């Protein structure tokens, strides 16, 4: 009987331990932004600053996270090469993205990276809904 109690306790413990992993795998809902929230950088394209922090990754001194909010039909034209390495993700809507040699439609949940000094990027919201691109800058200096 004692062996059965240990097995039951182990099974229950494993079930309880696994439960938070399943719950945390569900993505958080993206914040809805007002049409005038943040700073407009191009017509219909706004930047909302989310946070900055020192990095514990040796290659980077600081991290910075922003959301780039695109109204329908808004265009962020291809510009200069990236000043920092970065990781981008679409949290809402979809965008037609041109990043270096890549040209693709990025939908909610899609993620990609760009490298400092070599990637030039632009994006267009061809849809009828607001699109949000979350950008995490990995700043070396």
PDB file of C-alpha atoms in Angstrom:
ATOM      1  CA  UNK A   1       0.000   0.000   0.000  1.00  0.00           C
ATOM      2  CA  UNK A   2       2.867   2.366   0.773  1.00  0.00           C
ATOM      3  CA  UNK A   3       4.254   1.846  -2.762  1.00  0.00           C
ATOM      4  CA  UNK A   4       0.869   2.737  -4.238  1.00  0.00           C
ATOM      5  CA  UNK A   5       0.735   5.976  -2.228  1.00  0.00           C
ATOM      6  CA  UNK A   6       4.178   6.975  -3.485  1.00  0.00           C
ATOM      7  CA  UNK A   7       3.189   6.287  -7.082  1.00  0.00           C
ATOM      8  CA  UNK A   8      -0.031   8.244  -6.689  1.00  0.00           C
ATOM      9  CA  UNK A   9       1.849  11.130  -5.110  1.00  0.00           C
ATOM     10  CA  UNK A  10       4.459  11.072  -7.896  1.00  0.00           C
ATOM     11  CA  UNK A  11       1.768  11.013 -10.603  1.00  0.00           C
ATOM     12  CA  UNK A  12      -0.121  13.846  -8.936  1.00  0.00           C
ATOM     13  CA  UNK A  13       3.081  15.851  -8.504  1.00  0.00           C
ATOM     14  CA  UNK A  14       3.990  15.445 -12.179  1.00  0.00           C
ATOM     15  CA  UNK A  15       0.487  16.451 -13.246  1.00  0.00           C
ATOM     16  CA  UNK A  16       0.562  19.577 -11.080  1.00  0.00           C
ATOM     17  CA  UNK A  17       4.086  20.457 -12.241  1.00  0.00           C
ATOM     18  CA  UNK A  18       3.094  20.140 -15.917  1.00  0.00           C
ATOM     19  CA  UNK A  19      -0.069  22.242 -15.608  1.00  0.00           C
ATOM     20  CA  UNK A  20       1.669  25.675 -15.492  1.00  0.00           C
ATOM     21  CA  UNK A  21       3.656  24.767 -18.605  1.00  0.00           C
ATOM     22  CA  UNK A  22       0.477  24.166 -20.541  1.00  0.00           C
ATOM     23  CA  UNK A  23      -1.100  27.404 -19.301  1.00  0.00           C
ATOM     24  CA  UNK A  24       2.007  29.504 -19.995  1.00  0.00           C
ATOM     25  CA  UNK A  25       2.160  28.258 -23.590  1.00  0.00           C
ATOM     26  CA  UNK A  26      -0.982  30.273 -24.385  1.00  0.00           C
ATOM     27  CA  UNK A  27       0.053  33.617 -25.925  1.00  0.00           C
ATOM     28  CA  UNK A  28      -0.939  36.804 -24.111  1.00  0.00           C
ATOM     29  CA  UNK A  29      -3.538  38.977 -25.789  1.00  0.00           C
ATOM     30  CA  UNK A  30      -2.042  41.957 -27.589  1.00  0.00           C
ATOM     31  CA  UNK A  31      -2.943  45.436 -26.379  1.00  0.00           C
ATOM     32  CA  UNK A  32      -5.259  47.431 -28.633  1.00  0.00           C
ATOM     33  CA  UNK A  33      -3.816  50.860 -29.408  1.00  0.00           C
ATOM     34  CA  UNK A  34      -5.720  54.056 -30.076  1.00  0.00           C
ATOM     35  CA  UNK A  35      -5.214  55.797 -33.422  1.00  0.00           C
ATOM     36  CA  UNK A  36      -3.128  58.548 -31.789  1.00  0.00           C
ATOM     37  CA  UNK A  37      -1.182  56.500 -29.234  1.00  0.00           C
ATOM     38  CA  UNK A  38       2.606  56.667 -29.491  1.00  0.00           C
ATOM     39  CA  UNK A  39       4.647  58.747 -31.930  1.00  0.00           C
ATOM     40  CA  UNK A  40       3.786  58.932 -35.628  1.00  0.00           C
ATOM     41  CA  UNK A  41       6.823  58.228 -37.854  1.00  0.00           C
ATOM     42  CA  UNK A  42       5.019  57.880 -41.207  1.00  0.00           C
ATOM     43  CA  UNK A  43       1.358  58.499 -42.077  1.00  0.00           C
ATOM     44  CA  UNK A  44      -0.605  55.782 -40.271  1.00  0.00           C
ATOM     45  CA  UNK A  45       2.511  54.257 -38.668  1.00  0.00           C
ATOM     46  CA  UNK A  46       3.158  54.892 -34.970  1.00  0.00           C
ATOM     47  CA  UNK A  47       5.783  53.702 -32.491  1.00  0.00           C
ATOM     48  CA  UNK A  48       4.758  52.839 -28.941  1.00  0.00           C
ATOM     49  CA  UNK A  49       7.694  52.409 -26.567  1.00  0.00           C
ATOM     50  CA  UNK A  50       7.224  49.435 -24.234  1.00  0.00           C
ATOM     51  CA  UNK A  51      10.420  49.212 -22.205  1.00  0.00           C
ATOM     52  CA  UNK A  52      14.197  49.309 -21.884  1.00  0.00           C
ATOM     53  CA  UNK A  53      16.549  47.255 -19.723  1.00  0.00           C
ATOM     54  CA  UNK A  54      20.183  46.292 -19.384  1.00  0.00           C
ATOM     55  CA  UNK A  55      21.000  43.013 -21.097  1.00  0.00           C
ATOM     56  CA  UNK A  56      22.534  39.956 -19.455  1.00  0.00           C
ATOM     57  CA  UNK A  57      23.609  38.716 -22.897  1.00  0.00           C
ATOM     58  CA  UNK A  58      27.330  39.489 -23.134  1.00  0.00           C
ATOM     59  CA  UNK A  59      27.166  40.749 -26.737  1.00  0.00           C
ATOM     60  CA  UNK A  60      24.533  43.387 -25.901  1.00  0.00           C
ATOM     61  CA  UNK A  61      24.520  46.237 -23.398  1.00  0.00           C
ATOM     62  CA  UNK A  62      20.789  47.079 -23.526  1.00  0.00           C
ATOM     63  CA  UNK A  63      17.464  45.747 -24.789  1.00  0.00           C
ATOM     64  CA  UNK A  64      14.588  47.883 -25.999  1.00  0.00           C
ATOM     65  CA  UNK A  65      11.083  46.791 -26.988  1.00  0.00           C
ATOM     66  CA  UNK A  66       8.594  48.759 -29.087  1.00  0.00           C
ATOM     67  CA  UNK A  67       5.376  48.125 -30.970  1.00  0.00           C
ATOM     68  CA  UNK A  68       5.055  49.555 -34.466  1.00  0.00           C
ATOM     69  CA  UNK A  69       1.353  50.089 -35.120  1.00  0.00           C
ATOM     70  CA  UNK A  70       0.180  50.150 -38.766  1.00  0.00           C
ATOM     71  CA  UNK A  71      -3.245  51.458 -39.715  1.00  0.00           C
ATOM     72  CA  UNK A  72      -4.809  49.853 -42.817  1.00  0.00           C
ATOM     73  CA  UNK A  73      -2.954  50.940 -46.005  1.00  0.00           C
ATOM     74  CA  UNK A  74      -0.057  52.401 -43.976  1.00  0.00           C
ATOM     75  CA  UNK A  75       3.472  52.032 -45.343  1.00  0.00           C
ATOM     76  CA  UNK A  76       6.825  52.009 -43.549  1.00  0.00           C
ATOM     77  CA  UNK A  77       9.175  52.476 -46.533  1.00  0.00           C
ATOM     78  CA  UNK A  78      12.428  50.539 -46.870  1.00  0.00           C
ATOM     79  CA  UNK A  79      15.068  52.716 -45.276  1.00  0.00           C
ATOM     80  CA  UNK A  80      18.654  52.612 -44.124  1.00  0.00           C
ATOM     81  CA  UNK A  81      20.407  49.505 -42.820  1.00  0.00           C
ATOM     82  CA  UNK A  82      19.501  48.463 -39.270  1.00  0.00           C
ATOM     83  CA  UNK A  83      21.433  50.204 -36.518  1.00  0.00           C
ATOM     84  CA  UNK A  84      21.006  47.211 -34.159  1.00  0.00           C
ATOM     85  CA  UNK A  85      20.374  43.484 -34.295  1.00  0.00           C
ATOM     86  CA  UNK A  86      16.677  42.879 -33.662  1.00  0.00           C
ATOM     87  CA  UNK A  87      13.908  40.328 -33.440  1.00  0.00           C
ATOM     88  CA  UNK A  88      10.460  41.163 -34.848  1.00  0.00           C
ATOM     89  CA  UNK A  89       7.073  39.521 -34.349  1.00  0.00           C
ATOM     90  CA  UNK A  90       3.590  40.272 -35.635  1.00  0.00           C
ATOM     91  CA  UNK A  91       1.191  40.391 -32.673  1.00  0.00           C
ATOM     92  CA  UNK A  92      -1.914  41.534 -34.599  1.00  0.00           C
ATOM     93  CA  UNK A  93      -2.981  41.627 -38.225  1.00  0.00           C
ATOM     94  CA  UNK A  94      -0.547  40.987 -41.049  1.00  0.00           C
ATOM     95  CA  UNK A  95       2.075  42.904 -42.972  1.00  0.00           C
ATOM     96  CA  UNK A  96       3.845  42.594 -46.296  1.00  0.00           C
ATOM     97  CA  UNK A  97       7.485  42.748 -45.163  1.00  0.00           C
ATOM     98  CA  UNK A  98      10.648  43.426 -47.156  1.00  0.00           C
ATOM     99  CA  UNK A  99      13.707  42.656 -44.980  1.00  0.00           C
ATOM    100  CA  UNK A 100      17.013  42.372 -46.813  1.00  0.00           C
ATOM    101  CA  UNK A 101      16.605  39.586 -49.386  1.00  0.00           C
ATOM    102  CA  UNK A 102      13.354  38.387 -47.793  1.00  0.00           C
ATOM    103  CA  UNK A 103       9.944  39.472 -49.066  1.00  0.00           C
ATOM    104  CA  UNK A 104       7.043  37.807 -47.251  1.00  0.00           C
ATOM    105  CA  UNK A 105       3.622  38.173 -45.655  1.00  0.00           C
ATOM    106  CA  UNK A 106       3.979  38.099 -41.871  1.00  0.00           C
ATOM    107  CA  UNK A 107       0.869  37.056 -39.953  1.00  0.00           C
ATOM    108  CA  UNK A 108       0.088  37.153 -36.233  1.00  0.00           C
ATOM    109  CA  UNK A 109       2.644  34.961 -34.457  1.00  0.00           C
ATOM    110  CA  UNK A 110       5.296  35.100 -37.204  1.00  0.00           C
ATOM    111  CA  UNK A 111       8.800  36.011 -36.025  1.00  0.00           C
ATOM    112  CA  UNK A 112      12.035  36.937 -37.841  1.00  0.00           C
ATOM    113  CA  UNK A 113      15.366  38.632 -37.173  1.00  0.00           C
ATOM    114  CA  UNK A 114      17.445  41.374 -38.785  1.00  0.00           C
ATOM    115  CA  UNK A 115      21.144  42.065 -38.465  1.00  0.00           C
ATOM    116  CA  UNK A 116      22.876  45.312 -37.679  1.00  0.00           C
ATOM    117  CA  UNK A 117      24.410  47.075 -40.661  1.00  0.00           C
ATOM    118  CA  UNK A 118      23.132  44.762 -43.377  1.00  0.00           C
ATOM    119  CA  UNK A 119      19.346  44.503 -43.278  1.00  0.00           C
ATOM    120  CA  UNK A 120      17.116  47.205 -44.758  1.00  0.00           C
ATOM    121  CA  UNK A 121      13.450  46.709 -43.894  1.00  0.00           C
ATOM    122  CA  UNK A 122      10.067  48.097 -44.822  1.00  0.00           C
ATOM    123  CA  UNK A 123       6.472  46.955 -44.368  1.00  0.00           C
ATOM    124  CA  UNK A 124       2.986  47.629 -45.711  1.00  0.00           C
ATOM    125  CA  UNK A 125      -0.383  46.905 -44.136  1.00  0.00           C
ATOM    126  CA  UNK A 126      -2.470  45.788 -47.117  1.00  0.00           C
ATOM    127  CA  UNK A 127      -5.265  44.509 -44.890  1.00  0.00           C
ATOM    128  CA  UNK A 128      -8.356  46.111 -43.415  1.00  0.00           C
ATOM    129  CA  UNK A 129      -7.321  45.709 -39.753  1.00  0.00           C
ATOM    130  CA  UNK A 130      -4.653  47.393 -37.644  1.00  0.00           C
ATOM    131  CA  UNK A 131      -1.385  45.434 -37.640  1.00  0.00           C
ATOM    132  CA  UNK A 132       1.195  45.504 -34.854  1.00  0.00           C
ATOM    133  CA  UNK A 133       4.856  44.554 -35.258  1.00  0.00           C
ATOM    134  CA  UNK A 134       6.689  44.072 -31.952  1.00  0.00           C
ATOM    135  CA  UNK A 135      10.413  44.837 -32.216  1.00  0.00           C
ATOM    136  CA  UNK A 136      13.070  43.886 -29.678  1.00  0.00           C
ATOM    137  CA  UNK A 137      16.283  45.812 -30.289  1.00  0.00           C
ATOM    138  CA  UNK A 138      19.499  44.125 -29.126  1.00  0.00           C
ATOM    139  CA  UNK A 139      21.779  47.122 -28.542  1.00  0.00           C
ATOM    140  CA  UNK A 140      25.526  46.596 -28.376  1.00  0.00           C
ATOM    141  CA  UNK A 141      26.357  50.092 -27.161  1.00  0.00           C
TER     142      UNK A 141
END
